[in-house]
Short mmCIF file of C-alpha atoms and ligand atoms in Angstrom, two decimals:
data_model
loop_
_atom_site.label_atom_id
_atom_site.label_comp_id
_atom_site.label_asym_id
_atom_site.label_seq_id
_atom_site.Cartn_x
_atom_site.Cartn_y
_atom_site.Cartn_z
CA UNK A 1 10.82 -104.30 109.10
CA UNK A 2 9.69 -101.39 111.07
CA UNK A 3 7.10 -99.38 109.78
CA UNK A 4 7.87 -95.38 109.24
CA UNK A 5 6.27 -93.16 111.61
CA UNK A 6 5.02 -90.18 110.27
CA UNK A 7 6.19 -88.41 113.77
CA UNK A 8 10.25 -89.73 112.73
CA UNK A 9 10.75 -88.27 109.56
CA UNK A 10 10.98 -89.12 105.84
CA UNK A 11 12.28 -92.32 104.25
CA UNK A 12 14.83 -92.63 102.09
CA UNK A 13 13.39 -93.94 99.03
CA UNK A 14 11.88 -91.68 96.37
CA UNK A 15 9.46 -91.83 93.87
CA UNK A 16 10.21 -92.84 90.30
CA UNK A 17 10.67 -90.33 87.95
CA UNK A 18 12.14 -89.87 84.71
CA UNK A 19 12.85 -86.04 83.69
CA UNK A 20 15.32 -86.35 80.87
CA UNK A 21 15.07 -84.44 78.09
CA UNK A 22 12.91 -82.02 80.07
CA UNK A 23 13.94 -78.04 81.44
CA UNK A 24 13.53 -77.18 85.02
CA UNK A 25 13.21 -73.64 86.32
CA UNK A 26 12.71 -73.51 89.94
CA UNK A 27 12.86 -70.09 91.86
CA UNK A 28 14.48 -69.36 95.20
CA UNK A 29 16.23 -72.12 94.41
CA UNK A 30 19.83 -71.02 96.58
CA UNK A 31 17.85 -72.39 99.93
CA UNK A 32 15.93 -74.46 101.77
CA UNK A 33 12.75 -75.78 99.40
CA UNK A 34 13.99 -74.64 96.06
CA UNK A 35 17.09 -75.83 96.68
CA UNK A 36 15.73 -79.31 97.77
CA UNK A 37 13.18 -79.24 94.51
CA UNK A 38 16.82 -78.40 92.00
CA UNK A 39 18.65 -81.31 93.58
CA UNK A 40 15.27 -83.91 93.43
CA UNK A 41 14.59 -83.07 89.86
CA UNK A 42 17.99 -82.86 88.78
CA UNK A 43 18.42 -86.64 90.03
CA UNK A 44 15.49 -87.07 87.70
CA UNK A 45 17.80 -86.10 84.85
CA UNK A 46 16.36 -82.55 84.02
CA UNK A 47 18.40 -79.98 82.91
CA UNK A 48 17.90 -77.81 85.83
CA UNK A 49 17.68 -73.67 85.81
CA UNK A 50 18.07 -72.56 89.65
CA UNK A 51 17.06 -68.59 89.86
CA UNK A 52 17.73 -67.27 93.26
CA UNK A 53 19.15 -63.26 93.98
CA UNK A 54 21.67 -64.60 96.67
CA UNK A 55 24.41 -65.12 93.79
CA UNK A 56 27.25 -67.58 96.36
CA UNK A 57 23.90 -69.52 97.64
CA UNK A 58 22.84 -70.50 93.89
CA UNK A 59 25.69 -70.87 92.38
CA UNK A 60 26.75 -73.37 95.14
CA UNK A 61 22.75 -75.28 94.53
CA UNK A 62 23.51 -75.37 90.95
CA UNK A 63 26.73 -76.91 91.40
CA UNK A 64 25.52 -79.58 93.99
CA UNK A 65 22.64 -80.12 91.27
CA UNK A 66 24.86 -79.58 88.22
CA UNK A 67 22.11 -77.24 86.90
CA UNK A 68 22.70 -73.99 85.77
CA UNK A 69 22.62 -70.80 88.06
CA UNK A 70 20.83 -67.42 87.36
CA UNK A 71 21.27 -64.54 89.69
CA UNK A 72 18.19 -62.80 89.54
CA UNK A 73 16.04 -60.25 91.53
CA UNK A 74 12.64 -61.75 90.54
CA UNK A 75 11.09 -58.43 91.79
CA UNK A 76 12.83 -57.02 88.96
CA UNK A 77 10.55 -57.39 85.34
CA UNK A 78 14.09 -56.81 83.79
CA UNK A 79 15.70 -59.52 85.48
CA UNK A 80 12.71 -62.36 84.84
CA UNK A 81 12.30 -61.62 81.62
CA UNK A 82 16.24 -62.53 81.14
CA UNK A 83 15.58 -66.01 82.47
CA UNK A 84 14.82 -69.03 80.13
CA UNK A 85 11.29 -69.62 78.74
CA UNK A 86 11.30 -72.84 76.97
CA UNK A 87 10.54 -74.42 80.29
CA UNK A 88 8.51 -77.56 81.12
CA UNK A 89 8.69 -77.95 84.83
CA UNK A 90 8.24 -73.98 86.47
CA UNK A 91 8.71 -74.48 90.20
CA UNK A 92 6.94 -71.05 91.65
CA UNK A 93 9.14 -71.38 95.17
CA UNK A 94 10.60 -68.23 95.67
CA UNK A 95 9.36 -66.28 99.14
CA UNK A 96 9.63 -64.44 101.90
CA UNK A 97 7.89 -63.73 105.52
CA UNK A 98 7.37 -60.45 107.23
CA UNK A 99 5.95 -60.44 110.65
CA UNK A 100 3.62 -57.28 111.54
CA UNK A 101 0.25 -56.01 112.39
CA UNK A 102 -1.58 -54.46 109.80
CA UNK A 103 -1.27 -50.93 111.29
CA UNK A 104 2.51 -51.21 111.46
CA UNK A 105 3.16 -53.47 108.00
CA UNK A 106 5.46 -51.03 105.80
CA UNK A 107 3.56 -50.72 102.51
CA UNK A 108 6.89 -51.01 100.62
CA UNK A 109 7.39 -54.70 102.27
CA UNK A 110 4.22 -55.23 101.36
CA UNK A 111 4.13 -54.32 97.81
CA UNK A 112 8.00 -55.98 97.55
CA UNK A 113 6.51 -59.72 98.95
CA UNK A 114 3.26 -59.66 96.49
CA UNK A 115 5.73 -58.50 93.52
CA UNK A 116 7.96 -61.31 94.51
CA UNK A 117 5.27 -64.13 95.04
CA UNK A 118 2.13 -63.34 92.71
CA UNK A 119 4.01 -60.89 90.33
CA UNK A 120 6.63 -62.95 89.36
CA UNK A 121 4.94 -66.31 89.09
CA UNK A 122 2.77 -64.62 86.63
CA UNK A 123 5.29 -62.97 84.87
CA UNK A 124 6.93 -66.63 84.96
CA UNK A 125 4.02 -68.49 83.57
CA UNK A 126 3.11 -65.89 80.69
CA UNK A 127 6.98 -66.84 79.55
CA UNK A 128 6.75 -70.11 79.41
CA UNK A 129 3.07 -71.84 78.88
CA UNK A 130 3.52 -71.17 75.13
CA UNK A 131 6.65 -73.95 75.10
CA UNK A 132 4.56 -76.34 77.68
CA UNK A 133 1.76 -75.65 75.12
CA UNK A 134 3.17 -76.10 72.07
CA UNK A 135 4.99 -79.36 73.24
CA UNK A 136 1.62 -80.82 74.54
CA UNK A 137 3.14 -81.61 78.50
CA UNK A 138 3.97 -79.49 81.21
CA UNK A 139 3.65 -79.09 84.93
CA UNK A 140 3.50 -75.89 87.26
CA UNK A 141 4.14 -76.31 90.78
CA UNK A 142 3.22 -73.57 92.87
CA UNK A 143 4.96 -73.78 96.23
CA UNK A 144 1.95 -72.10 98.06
CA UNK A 145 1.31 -72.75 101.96
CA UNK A 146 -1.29 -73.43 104.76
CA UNK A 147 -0.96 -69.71 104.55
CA UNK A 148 -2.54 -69.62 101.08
CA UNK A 149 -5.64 -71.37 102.76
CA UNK A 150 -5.90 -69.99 106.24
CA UNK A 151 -4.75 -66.72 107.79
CA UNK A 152 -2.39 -66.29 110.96
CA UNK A 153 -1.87 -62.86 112.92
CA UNK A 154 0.90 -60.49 111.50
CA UNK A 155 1.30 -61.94 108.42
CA UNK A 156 -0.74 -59.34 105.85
CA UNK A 157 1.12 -59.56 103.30
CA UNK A 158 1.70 -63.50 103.33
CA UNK A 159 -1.53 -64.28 103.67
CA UNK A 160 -2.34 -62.31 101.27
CA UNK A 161 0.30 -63.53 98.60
CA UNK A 162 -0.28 -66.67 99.05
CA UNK A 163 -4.31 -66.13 98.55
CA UNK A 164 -3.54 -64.92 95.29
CA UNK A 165 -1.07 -67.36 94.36
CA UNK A 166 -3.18 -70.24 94.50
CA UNK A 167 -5.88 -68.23 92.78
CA UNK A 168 -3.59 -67.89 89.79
CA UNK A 169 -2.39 -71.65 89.91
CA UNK A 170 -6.63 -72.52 89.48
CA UNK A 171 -7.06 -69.75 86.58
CA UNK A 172 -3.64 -71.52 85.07
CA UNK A 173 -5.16 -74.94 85.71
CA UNK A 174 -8.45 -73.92 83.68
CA UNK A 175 -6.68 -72.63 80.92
CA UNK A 176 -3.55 -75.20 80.05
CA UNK A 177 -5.74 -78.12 80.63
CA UNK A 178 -6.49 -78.91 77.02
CA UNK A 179 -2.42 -78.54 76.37
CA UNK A 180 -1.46 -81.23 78.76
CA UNK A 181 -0.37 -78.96 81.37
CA UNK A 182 -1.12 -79.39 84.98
CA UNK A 183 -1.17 -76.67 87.54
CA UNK A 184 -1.10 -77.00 91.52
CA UNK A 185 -0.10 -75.72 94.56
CA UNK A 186 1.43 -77.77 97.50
CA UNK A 187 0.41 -76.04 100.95
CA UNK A 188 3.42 -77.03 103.40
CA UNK A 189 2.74 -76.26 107.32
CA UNK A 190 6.28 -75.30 108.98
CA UNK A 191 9.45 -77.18 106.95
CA UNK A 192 13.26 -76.50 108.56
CA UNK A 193 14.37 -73.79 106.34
CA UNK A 194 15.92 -70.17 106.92
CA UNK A 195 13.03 -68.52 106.00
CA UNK A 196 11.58 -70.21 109.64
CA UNK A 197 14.33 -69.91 111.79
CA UNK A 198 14.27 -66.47 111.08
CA UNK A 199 10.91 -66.28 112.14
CA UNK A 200 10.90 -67.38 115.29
CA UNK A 201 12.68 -64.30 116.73
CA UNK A 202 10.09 -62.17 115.19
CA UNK A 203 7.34 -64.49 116.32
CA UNK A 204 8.82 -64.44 119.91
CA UNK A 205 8.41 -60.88 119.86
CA UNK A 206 5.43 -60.11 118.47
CA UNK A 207 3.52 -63.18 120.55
CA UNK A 208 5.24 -61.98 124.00
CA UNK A 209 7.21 -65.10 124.47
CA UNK A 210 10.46 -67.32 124.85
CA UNK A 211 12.15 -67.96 121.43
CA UNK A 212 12.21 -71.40 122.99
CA UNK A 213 8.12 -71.72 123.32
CA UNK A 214 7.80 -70.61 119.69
CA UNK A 215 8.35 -74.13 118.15
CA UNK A 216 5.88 -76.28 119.58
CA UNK A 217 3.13 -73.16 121.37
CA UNK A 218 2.38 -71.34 117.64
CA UNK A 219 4.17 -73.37 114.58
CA UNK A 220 2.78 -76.55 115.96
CA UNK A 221 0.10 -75.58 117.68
CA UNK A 222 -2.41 -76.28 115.36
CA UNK A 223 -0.55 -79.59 113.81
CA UNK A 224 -0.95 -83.16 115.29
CA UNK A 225 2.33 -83.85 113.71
CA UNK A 226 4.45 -82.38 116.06
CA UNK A 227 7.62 -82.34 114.17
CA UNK A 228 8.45 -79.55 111.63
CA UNK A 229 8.58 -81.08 107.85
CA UNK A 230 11.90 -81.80 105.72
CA UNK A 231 12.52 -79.54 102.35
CA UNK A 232 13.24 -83.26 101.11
CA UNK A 233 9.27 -83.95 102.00
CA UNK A 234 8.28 -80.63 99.40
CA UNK A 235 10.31 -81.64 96.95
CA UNK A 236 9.08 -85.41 96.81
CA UNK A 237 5.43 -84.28 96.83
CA UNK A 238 7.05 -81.61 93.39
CA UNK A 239 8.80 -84.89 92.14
CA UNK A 240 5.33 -86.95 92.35
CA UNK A 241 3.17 -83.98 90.54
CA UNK A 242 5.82 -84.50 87.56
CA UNK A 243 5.09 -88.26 87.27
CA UNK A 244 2.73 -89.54 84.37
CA UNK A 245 0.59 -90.97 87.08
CA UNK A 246 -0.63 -87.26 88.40
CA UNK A 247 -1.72 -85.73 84.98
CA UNK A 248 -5.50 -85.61 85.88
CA UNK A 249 -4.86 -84.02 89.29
CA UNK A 250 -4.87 -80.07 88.11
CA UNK A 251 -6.01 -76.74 90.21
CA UNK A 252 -6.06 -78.87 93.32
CA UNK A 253 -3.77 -77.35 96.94
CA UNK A 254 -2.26 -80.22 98.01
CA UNK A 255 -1.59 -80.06 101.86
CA UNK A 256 1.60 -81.17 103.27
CA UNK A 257 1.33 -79.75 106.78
CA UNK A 258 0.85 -82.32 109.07
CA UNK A 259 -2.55 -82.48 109.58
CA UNK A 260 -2.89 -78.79 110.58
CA UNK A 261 -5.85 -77.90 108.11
CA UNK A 262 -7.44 -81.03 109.58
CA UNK A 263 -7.89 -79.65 113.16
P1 NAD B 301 14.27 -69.85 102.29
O1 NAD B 301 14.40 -68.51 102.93
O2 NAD B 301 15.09 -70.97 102.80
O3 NAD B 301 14.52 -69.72 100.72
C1 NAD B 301 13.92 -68.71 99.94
C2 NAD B 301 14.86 -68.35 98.80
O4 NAD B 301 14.23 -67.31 98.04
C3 NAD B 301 16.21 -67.82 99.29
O5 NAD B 301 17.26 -68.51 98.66
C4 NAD B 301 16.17 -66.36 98.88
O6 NAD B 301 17.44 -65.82 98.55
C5 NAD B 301 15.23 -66.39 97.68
N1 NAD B 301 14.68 -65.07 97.41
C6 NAD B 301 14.19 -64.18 98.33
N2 NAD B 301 13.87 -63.03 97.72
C7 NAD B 301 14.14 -63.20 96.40
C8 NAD B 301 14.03 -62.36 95.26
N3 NAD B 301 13.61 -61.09 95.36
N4 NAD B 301 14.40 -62.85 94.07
C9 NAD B 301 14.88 -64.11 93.95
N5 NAD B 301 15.01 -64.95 94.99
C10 NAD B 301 14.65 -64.50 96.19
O7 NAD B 301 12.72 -70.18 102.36
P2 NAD B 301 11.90 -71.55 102.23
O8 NAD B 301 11.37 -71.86 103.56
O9 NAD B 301 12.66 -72.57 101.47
O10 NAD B 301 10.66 -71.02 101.38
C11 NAD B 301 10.46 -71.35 100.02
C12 NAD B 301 8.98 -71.19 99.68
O11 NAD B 301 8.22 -72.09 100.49
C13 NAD B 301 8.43 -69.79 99.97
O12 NAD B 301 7.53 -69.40 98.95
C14 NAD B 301 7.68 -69.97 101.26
O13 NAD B 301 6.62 -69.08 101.39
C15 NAD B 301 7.17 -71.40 101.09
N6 NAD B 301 6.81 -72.04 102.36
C16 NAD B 301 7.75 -72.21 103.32
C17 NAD B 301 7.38 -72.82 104.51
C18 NAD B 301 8.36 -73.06 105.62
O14 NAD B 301 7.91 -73.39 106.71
N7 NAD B 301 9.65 -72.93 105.42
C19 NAD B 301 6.07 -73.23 104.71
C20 NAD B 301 5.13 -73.02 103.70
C21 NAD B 301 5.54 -72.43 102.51
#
């Protein structure tokens, strides 16, 4: 048998994991990660909650997960605080990109992306630790990035976000330790979703160059995988942190971006 090549793409098997009887929420779930993470852990047999504000692109991920679909701004208190808390999975996925100096980054955008990716994980995890607690198991997967670890140009608010969110995963990871609960935050490099292709018009822009040159001369610059990663890769890496095996690994950012943070 030929052996996989890191460069070629994911295999097809998956890891073994058994999820029934157990609640998923995973935000952003209408697209690209999320949607990837609903589906993986739904073919664990959780009973899967898919947030998302696009209403047609999560209501067609629940049905392709046969989960349940909640159209919600998570910017909006109002509208998190109508989502489920007796949660034992919380997938923190939910994000967006804005591409700007500082001088020119509107403070609204700003504000918007750290209420949508610190804001509303923590709003998130105040709901629902006291059901991981009081059940004695639980796992919180922050879906962080190299961005949470290193900085890039134009990308203030990101950056920033990010910083903070793994910041909150460790404080979470300190405190639900004695209650069985795990916290961590997987650091992908660039995967195929929306949220890049959108990007790379910006990123042509703002760099002075070819949308074609974007690909390979700044998202894979730094990365000696020169392939962009699979949502199916994310959500494997979520599946794993739910296994039994992974309950001592807690407040650790797990990178899954092809070497990048190695160069
Ligand atoms: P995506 O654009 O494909 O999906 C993001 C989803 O979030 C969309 O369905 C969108 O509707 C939803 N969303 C946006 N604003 C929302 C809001 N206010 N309320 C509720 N839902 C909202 O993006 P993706 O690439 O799958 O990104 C998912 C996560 O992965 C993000 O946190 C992102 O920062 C992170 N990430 C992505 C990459 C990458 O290269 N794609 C790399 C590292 C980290």
């Amino acid at each position: 048998m030929e052996a996989p090549s890191s460069q070629s793409g994911p295999p097809a098997e998956s890891v073994r994991l058994d999820l029934r009887g157990r609640a998923v929420l995973v935000t952003g779930a209408g697209s690209g990660i999320g949607r990837a993470c609903a589906l993986r852990l739904a073919e664990a047999g959780a009973r899967v909650h898919l947030a998302d504000i696009d209403a047609e692109a999560v209501k067609e991920a629940a049905d392709a997960a046969g989960g349940t679909a909640h159209v919600a701004d998570l910017t909006d208190e109002a509208a998190v605080a109508a989502l489920p808390d007796a949660i034992d999975v919380l997938v923190n996925n939910a994000g967006v990109q804005h591409v700007a100096p500082v001088e020119a980054f509107p403070p609204e955008r700003f504000r918007r992306m750290h209420a949508l990716m610190v804001h509303a994980p923590f709003l998130l995890l105040r709901r629902a630790l006291p059901h991981m607690y009081a059940s004695g198991w639980g796992r919180v997967v922050n879906i962080s990035s190299v961005h949470g670890l290193r900085a890039s140009p134009y990308k203030a608010a990101y950056v920033s976000a990010k910083h903070a969110l793994e910041g909150l995963s460790k404080v979470v990871a300190a405190e639900a330790a004695p209650h069985g609960v795990t916290s961590n935050c997987l650091c992908p490099g660039y995967v195929r979703t929306p949220l890049v292709e959108r990007q790379i018009t910006d990123q042509a822009d703002v760099h002075g160059i070819a949308e074609g040159e974007v690909t390979e001369s700044v998202l894979l610059r730094r990365s000696p995988i020169k392939r962009l990663a699979e949502p199916e890769e994310v959500a494997e890496a979520v599946a794993w942190l739910c296994t039994p095996h992974t309950g001592y690994l807690t407040g650790a950012s797990i990178s899954l971006d092809g070497g990048w943070t190695a160069t």
